[in-house]
Amino acid sequence: MSDTRRRVKVYTLNEDRQWDDRGTGHVSSTFIERQKGISLLVRAESDGSVLLESRISPNTAYQKQQDTLIVWSEAENYDLALSFQEKAGCDEIWEKICQVQGKDPAVEITQDPIDESEEERIEELPETSHLVDLPPCELAKLEEIADLVTSVLSSPIRREKLALALMSDGYIKRLLQLFQECEDLDNREGLHHLYEIVRGVLFLNKAALFEVMFSDDSIMDVVGCLEYDPALVQPKRHREFLTKTAKFKEVIPITDSELRQKIHQTYRVQYIQDIILPTPSVFEENFLSTLTSFIFFNKVEIVSMLQEDEKFLTEVFAQLTDEATEGAKRRELVNFFKEFCAFSQTLQPQNRDAFFKTLANLGILPALEIVMGMDDLQVRAAAIDIFSYLVEFSPSMVREFIMQEPQQTDDDVLLINVVIKQMICDSDPELGGAVQLMGLLRTLIDPENMLAPTNKTEKTEFLSFFYKYCMQVLTAPLLANTAEEDSSKDSLEGATKINPVCPDNFQTAQLLALILELLTFCVEHHTYHIKNYIMTKDLLRRVLVLMNSKHTFLALCALRFMRRIIGLKDEFYNRYIIKGNLFEPVINALLDNGTRYNLLNSAVIELFEFIKVEDIKSLTAHIVDNFYTALESIEYVQTFKGLKSKYEQERERQNQRLNRYRRDARAMDDDEEMWFNEDEDDDEGEPVVEKSRSEEDFPESYGKFIQAKKAANGANSANGKPAVPPPSPASPNSSSAKTTLLPAAPLTKTGLVGLVDYPDDEDEEEEEEESPRKRPRLGT
């Protein structure tokens, strides 16, 4: 399929304006070093020889015709065409051409049509040595030269001709000599003309001209010309900055003179592009694309040359991790690596792979582990930037290193724990670094980018590692700021609101919001591990303490955490919420919000609306039984009345089913009679309250928590203080009651099975084995 899609015929236009077939082959778009850019490469299908090698020029007008034809002209009036066998292949190459030129693939021509006719084009393209008659390079002719350079910028063909003329006879060098004369004579008019000339030559967008202008002996004169902008009262002092202020620091002496020259040149050209040249207008936006490419390929060369010099990199790593290295020196070393990694983004994917593998083999991650724990803020910030490059490049590589650490080091100095602590301890009031680190942590724990290796265990092993060694570090601030309230507060009879230690500090609230965002991500993506952790630590109860925070954004984060849990519609979570009476802080927050119509109000309403729409029966029953009295006055939405309606419909449905089964015994079949016999146990007619449910519904770890809490409650009761204040008969709206309200008419356990169905209960599983028809008949 791929071969057929990329199969093309190559045509060239001959002198008689007829298309000649140059052969059939397969086309690809690839970076070609010799062409210094992305190029179209066609290899013959017969012997693999090169039929076409054409660089995709930013200024060439490519045309797409008849869905399978791409036509363009090379600079020397050499017309070419590719005829594709399939439309899909044509579209693919066309998108690549448009990508290089920054165009929308929906267009059929990538450049505006040239006003000049074909006849004029042929007449205007004589031998390359006489494309333009340049004025003599003299002081008196500077204005004429400036006018000529400025006038050709609107025509791609005339720009080509002028560029070819300037490259001959050393014209650029002579112009720069005139600059020195004008500056010696303080000839401001001539200097202003030279500014226009040099700026125009840069806009010709020709790499061959850049090679001349940016050479060691010319680049400072080019910068000098660009200082004399006619719009400025006084010229800028760019040369003074580049020679005196900007210092080249060699963290390790660079012995390769070519590498040093390339680094200097790249910095200066980048300075010209970013600082000296004004922001291009819409008309000029494509004029400097080759300048960008020039900088790009310089950076590629620098990275490649440094990467190949293993002695240099080894020495850098050695000094970086050496305790004897001075702080200022270490700061320079870390900044060097930061720039090194930034330059690596210019590499092609396969070369980037080799680059980061080289760094990994040299020990970049152990070095970062040391550096990120240092006190120097600049060093830590640079180390975090380097770490982000590594995580974005290969999360799996970082995870593999992290999982190997516990065998060699203590938990406190694990790289991932160092990262978490940096996030927690960020001193920035806006937590800029913490936000960056939180994003990196989310990338590391995201199962979506855990590519299954040969052993298929990366996801399982890393998540087990993370929850064993790191989760307690991440949640430490959350648990510390939601400590249990003092027992003295339990004696407040009419208390309708918990008064825990809530973060009033804005920075702490921001940090807890970040942690909650990460935990919410875990709930969505780590089903088993996070569920076990929430149950073990009773985490949701602690999170909901933050509903009392004066910072509404933090209360919303806590609510979002609960909403994500309920959104899973996992009965395991639902039983945990019911048993812990965890809707109470949410409903308290809604009632405390009063009549204010704000985001908190809407978010709480949406939570209950979701329960109603998804018909989560266990939660519906719990909410109506325990909180409806407090919520029935809310009539501006029909959510709570809808919950009550669903609850009553379900009860009615269950009663009808039971009544249907209680008809004349003679009409019952054997299975039905056996079913009723099984259910009429000794506990028939006993009121069903929530705490009568088996503790086996919960995991062992959560069971331990409940036992500890019962012991604490028992101690309080012994002192004459109830663990939880009972609801006052005079205050039916009190939502602090922890016990389940009994229904008006006593219900048997059998009558409640369909309303609150717990598929994991052992007693029901046994009944199900004896009577397989029970569930189909009572299931809802």
PDB file of N, CA, C and O in Angstrom, residues 43-75:
ATOM      1  N   ARG A  43      13.475   8.140  -5.812  1.00  0.00           N
ATOM      2  CA  ARG A  43      14.395   7.077  -6.235  1.00  0.00           C
ATOM      3  C   ARG A  43      13.688   6.175  -7.256  1.00  0.00           C
ATOM      4  O   ARG A  43      12.525   5.806  -7.061  1.00  0.00           O
ATOM      5  N   ALA A  44      14.428   5.820  -8.308  1.00  0.00           N
ATOM      6  CA  ALA A  44      13.862   5.007  -9.382  1.00  0.00           C
ATOM      7  C   ALA A  44      13.457   3.641  -8.848  1.00  0.00           C
ATOM      8  O   ALA A  44      14.177   3.033  -8.054  1.00  0.00           O
ATOM      9  N   GLU A  45      12.294   3.171  -9.274  1.00  0.00           N
ATOM     10  CA  GLU A  45      11.836   1.871  -8.798  1.00  0.00           C
ATOM     11  C   GLU A  45      12.612   0.722  -9.446  1.00  0.00           C
ATOM     12  O   GLU A  45      12.627  -0.398  -8.932  1.00  0.00           O
ATOM     13  N   SER A  46      13.309   1.007 -10.540  1.00  0.00           N
ATOM     14  CA  SER A  46      14.054  -0.055 -11.233  1.00  0.00           C
ATOM     15  C   SER A  46      15.367  -0.384 -10.525  1.00  0.00           C
ATOM     16  O   SER A  46      15.645  -1.548 -10.209  1.00  0.00           O
ATOM     17  N   ASP A  47      16.176   0.647 -10.247  1.00  0.00           N
ATOM     18  CA  ASP A  47      17.502   0.387  -9.672  1.00  0.00           C
ATOM     19  C   ASP A  47      17.808   1.208  -8.426  1.00  0.00           C
ATOM     20  O   ASP A  47      18.926   1.160  -7.903  1.00  0.00           O
ATOM     21  N   GLY A  48      16.848   2.007  -7.939  1.00  0.00           N
ATOM     22  CA  GLY A  48      17.065   2.800  -6.727  1.00  0.00           C
ATOM     23  C   GLY A  48      17.890   4.052  -6.917  1.00  0.00           C
ATOM     24  O   GLY A  48      18.233   4.727  -5.948  1.00  0.00           O
ATOM     25  N   SER A  49      18.237   4.391  -8.158  1.00  0.00           N
ATOM     26  CA  SER A  49      19.026   5.604  -8.408  1.00  0.00           C
ATOM     27  C   SER A  49      18.168   6.845  -8.140  1.00  0.00           C
ATOM     28  O   SER A  49      16.942   6.795  -8.158  1.00  0.00           O
ATOM     29  N   VAL A  50      18.831   7.984  -7.895  1.00  0.00           N
ATOM     30  CA  VAL A  50      18.125   9.222  -7.570  1.00  0.00           C
ATOM     31  C   VAL A  50      17.625   9.881  -8.853  1.00  0.00           C
ATOM     32  O   VAL A  50      18.413  10.255  -9.721  1.00  0.00           O
ATOM     33  N   LEU A  51      16.304  10.010  -8.990  1.00  0.00           N
ATOM     34  CA  LEU A  51      15.712  10.707 -10.125  1.00  0.00           C
ATOM     35  C   LEU A  51      15.557  12.192  -9.840  1.00  0.00           C
ATOM     36  O   LEU A  51      15.644  13.017 -10.735  1.00  0.00           O
ATOM     37  N   LEU A  52      15.315  12.529  -8.559  1.00  0.00           N
ATOM     38  CA  LEU A  52      15.082  13.924  -8.200  1.00  0.00           C
ATOM     39  C   LEU A  52      15.505  14.148  -6.756  1.00  0.00           C
ATOM     40  O   LEU A  52      15.232  13.325  -5.889  1.00  0.00           O
ATOM     41  N   GLU A  53      16.180  15.270  -6.553  1.00  0.00           N
ATOM     42  CA  GLU A  53      16.537  15.699  -5.199  1.00  0.00           C
ATOM     43  C   GLU A  53      16.344  17.206  -5.166  1.00  0.00           C
ATOM     44  O   GLU A  53      17.167  17.959  -5.679  1.00  0.00           O
ATOM     45  N   SER A  54      15.226  17.649  -4.604  1.00  0.00           N
ATOM     46  CA  SER A  54      14.858  19.067  -4.671  1.00  0.00           C
ATOM     47  C   SER A  54      14.484  19.568  -3.284  1.00  0.00           C
ATOM     48  O   SER A  54      13.543  19.068  -2.665  1.00  0.00           O
ATOM     49  N   ARG A  55      15.223  20.559  -2.797  1.00  0.00           N
ATOM     50  CA  ARG A  55      14.918  21.151  -1.489  1.00  0.00           C
ATOM     51  C   ARG A  55      13.614  21.933  -1.564  1.00  0.00           C
ATOM     52  O   ARG A  55      13.365  22.664  -2.526  1.00  0.00           O
ATOM     53  N   ILE A  56      12.771  21.777  -0.531  1.00  0.00           N
ATOM     54  CA  ILE A  56      11.512  22.523  -0.466  1.00  0.00           C
ATOM     55  C   ILE A  56      11.846  23.940  -0.018  1.00  0.00           C
ATOM     56  O   ILE A  56      12.076  24.197   1.169  1.00  0.00           O
ATOM     57  N   SER A  57      11.886  24.856  -0.957  1.00  0.00           N
ATOM     58  CA  SER A  57      12.251  26.238  -0.646  1.00  0.00           C
ATOM     59  C   SER A  57      11.053  26.984  -0.066  1.00  0.00           C
ATOM     60  O   SER A  57       9.923  26.815  -0.551  1.00  0.00           O
ATOM     61  N   PRO A  58      11.284  27.796   0.949  1.00  0.00           N
ATOM     62  CA  PRO A  58      10.166  28.536   1.556  1.00  0.00           C
ATOM     63  C   PRO A  58       9.470  29.500   0.607  1.00  0.00           C
ATOM     64  O   PRO A  58       8.318  29.852   0.820  1.00  0.00           O
ATOM     65  N   ASN A  59      10.159  29.929  -0.445  1.00  0.00           N
ATOM     66  CA  ASN A  59       9.586  30.940  -1.337  1.00  0.00           C
ATOM     67  C   ASN A  59       9.152  30.402  -2.698  1.00  0.00           C
ATOM     68  O   ASN A  59       8.701  31.154  -3.547  1.00  0.00           O
ATOM     69  N   THR A  60       9.327  29.123  -2.917  1.00  0.00           N
ATOM     70  CA  THR A  60       8.931  28.546  -4.201  1.00  0.00           C
ATOM     71  C   THR A  60       7.421  28.363  -4.250  1.00  0.00           C
ATOM     72  O   THR A  60       6.814  27.929  -3.274  1.00  0.00           O
ATOM     73  N   ALA A  61       6.823  28.709  -5.388  1.00  0.00           N
ATOM     74  CA  ALA A  61       5.380  28.546  -5.562  1.00  0.00           C
ATOM     75  C   ALA A  61       5.089  27.131  -6.061  1.00  0.00           C
ATOM     76  O   ALA A  61       5.387  26.797  -7.210  1.00  0.00           O
ATOM     77  N   TYR A  62       4.561  26.296  -5.193  1.00  0.00           N
ATOM     78  CA  TYR A  62       4.144  24.937  -5.564  1.00  0.00           C
ATOM     79  C   TYR A  62       2.651  24.962  -5.869  1.00  0.00           C
ATOM     80  O   TYR A  62       1.871  25.606  -5.161  1.00  0.00           O
ATOM     81  N   GLN A  63       2.259  24.227  -6.936  1.00  0.00           N
ATOM     82  CA  GLN A  63       0.854  24.152  -7.310  1.00  0.00           C
ATOM     83  C   GLN A  63       0.387  22.702  -7.295  1.00  0.00           C
ATOM     84  O   GLN A  63       1.099  21.803  -7.730  1.00  0.00           O
ATOM     85  N   LYS A  64      -0.808  22.520  -6.747  1.00  0.00           N
ATOM     86  CA  LYS A  64      -1.421  21.184  -6.746  1.00  0.00           C
ATOM     87  C   LYS A  64      -2.540  21.185  -7.778  1.00  0.00           C
ATOM     88  O   LYS A  64      -3.448  22.016  -7.736  1.00  0.00           O
ATOM     89  N   GLN A  65      -2.462  20.236  -8.741  1.00  0.00           N
ATOM     90  CA  GLN A  65      -3.421  20.209  -9.847  1.00  0.00           C
ATOM     91  C   GLN A  65      -4.020  18.813  -9.981  1.00  0.00           C
ATOM     92  O   GLN A  65      -3.331  17.807  -9.808  1.00  0.00           O
ATOM     93  N   GLN A  66      -5.311  18.766 -10.280  1.00  0.00           N
ATOM     94  CA  GLN A  66      -6.009  17.526 -10.636  1.00  0.00           C
ATOM     95  C   GLN A  66      -5.860  16.427  -9.579  1.00  0.00           C
ATOM     96  O   GLN A  66      -5.910  15.240  -9.881  1.00  0.00           O
ATOM     97  N   ASP A  67      -5.657  16.810  -8.331  1.00  0.00           N
ATOM     98  CA  ASP A  67      -5.593  15.882  -7.185  1.00  0.00           C
ATOM     99  C   ASP A  67      -4.378  14.973  -7.162  1.00  0.00           C
ATOM    100  O   ASP A  67      -4.053  14.399  -6.118  1.00  0.00           O
ATOM    101  N   THR A  68      -3.674  14.802  -8.285  1.00  0.00           N
ATOM    102  CA  THR A  68      -2.532  13.871  -8.292  1.00  0.00           C
ATOM    103  C   THR A  68      -1.283  14.497  -8.906  1.00  0.00           C
ATOM    104  O   THR A  68      -0.337  13.784  -9.246  1.00  0.00           O
ATOM    105  N   LEU A  69      -1.251  15.829  -9.032  1.00  0.00           N
ATOM    106  CA  LEU A  69      -0.132  16.462  -9.713  1.00  0.00           C
ATOM    107  C   LEU A  69       0.378  17.635  -8.879  1.00  0.00           C
ATOM    108  O   LEU A  69      -0.400  18.457  -8.390  1.00  0.00           O
ATOM    109  N   ILE A  70       1.698  17.702  -8.681  1.00  0.00           N
ATOM    110  CA  ILE A  70       2.334  18.836  -8.015  1.00  0.00           C
ATOM    111  C   ILE A  70       3.361  19.419  -8.975  1.00  0.00           C
ATOM    112  O   ILE A  70       4.239  18.701  -9.470  1.00  0.00           O
ATOM    113  N   VAL A  71       3.252  20.736  -9.224  1.00  0.00           N
ATOM    114  CA  VAL A  71       4.093  21.408 -10.223  1.00  0.00           C
ATOM    115  C   VAL A  71       4.793  22.590  -9.554  1.00  0.00           C
ATOM    116  O   VAL A  71       4.196  23.300  -8.745  1.00  0.00           O
ATOM    117  N   TRP A  72       6.063  22.801  -9.898  1.00  0.00           N
ATOM    118  CA  TRP A  72       6.794  23.974  -9.390  1.00  0.00           C
ATOM    119  C   TRP A  72       7.970  24.290 -10.302  1.00  0.00           C
ATOM    120  O   TRP A  72       8.312  23.500 -11.199  1.00  0.00           O
ATOM    121  N   SER A  73       8.594  25.453 -10.085  1.00  0.00           N
ATOM    122  CA  SER A  73       9.757  25.872 -10.851  1.00  0.00           C
ATOM    123  C   SER A  73      10.935  26.054  -9.914  1.00  0.00           C
ATOM    124  O   SER A  73      10.808  26.683  -8.858  1.00  0.00           O
ATOM    125  N   GLU A  74      12.093  25.530 -10.315  1.00  0.00           N
ATOM    126  CA  GLU A  74      13.308  25.756  -9.553  1.00  0.00           C
ATOM    127  C   GLU A  74      13.828  27.154  -9.888  1.00  0.00           C
ATOM    128  O   GLU A  74      13.364  27.811 -10.831  1.00  0.00           O
ATOM    129  N   ALA A  75      14.822  27.624  -9.164  1.00  0.00           N
ATOM    130  CA  ALA A  75      15.309  28.992  -9.314  1.00  0.00           C
ATOM    131  C   ALA A  75      15.831  29.275 -10.721  1.00  0.00           C
ATOM    132  O   ALA A  75      15.751  30.387 -11.203  1.00  0.00           O
TER     133      ALA A  75
END
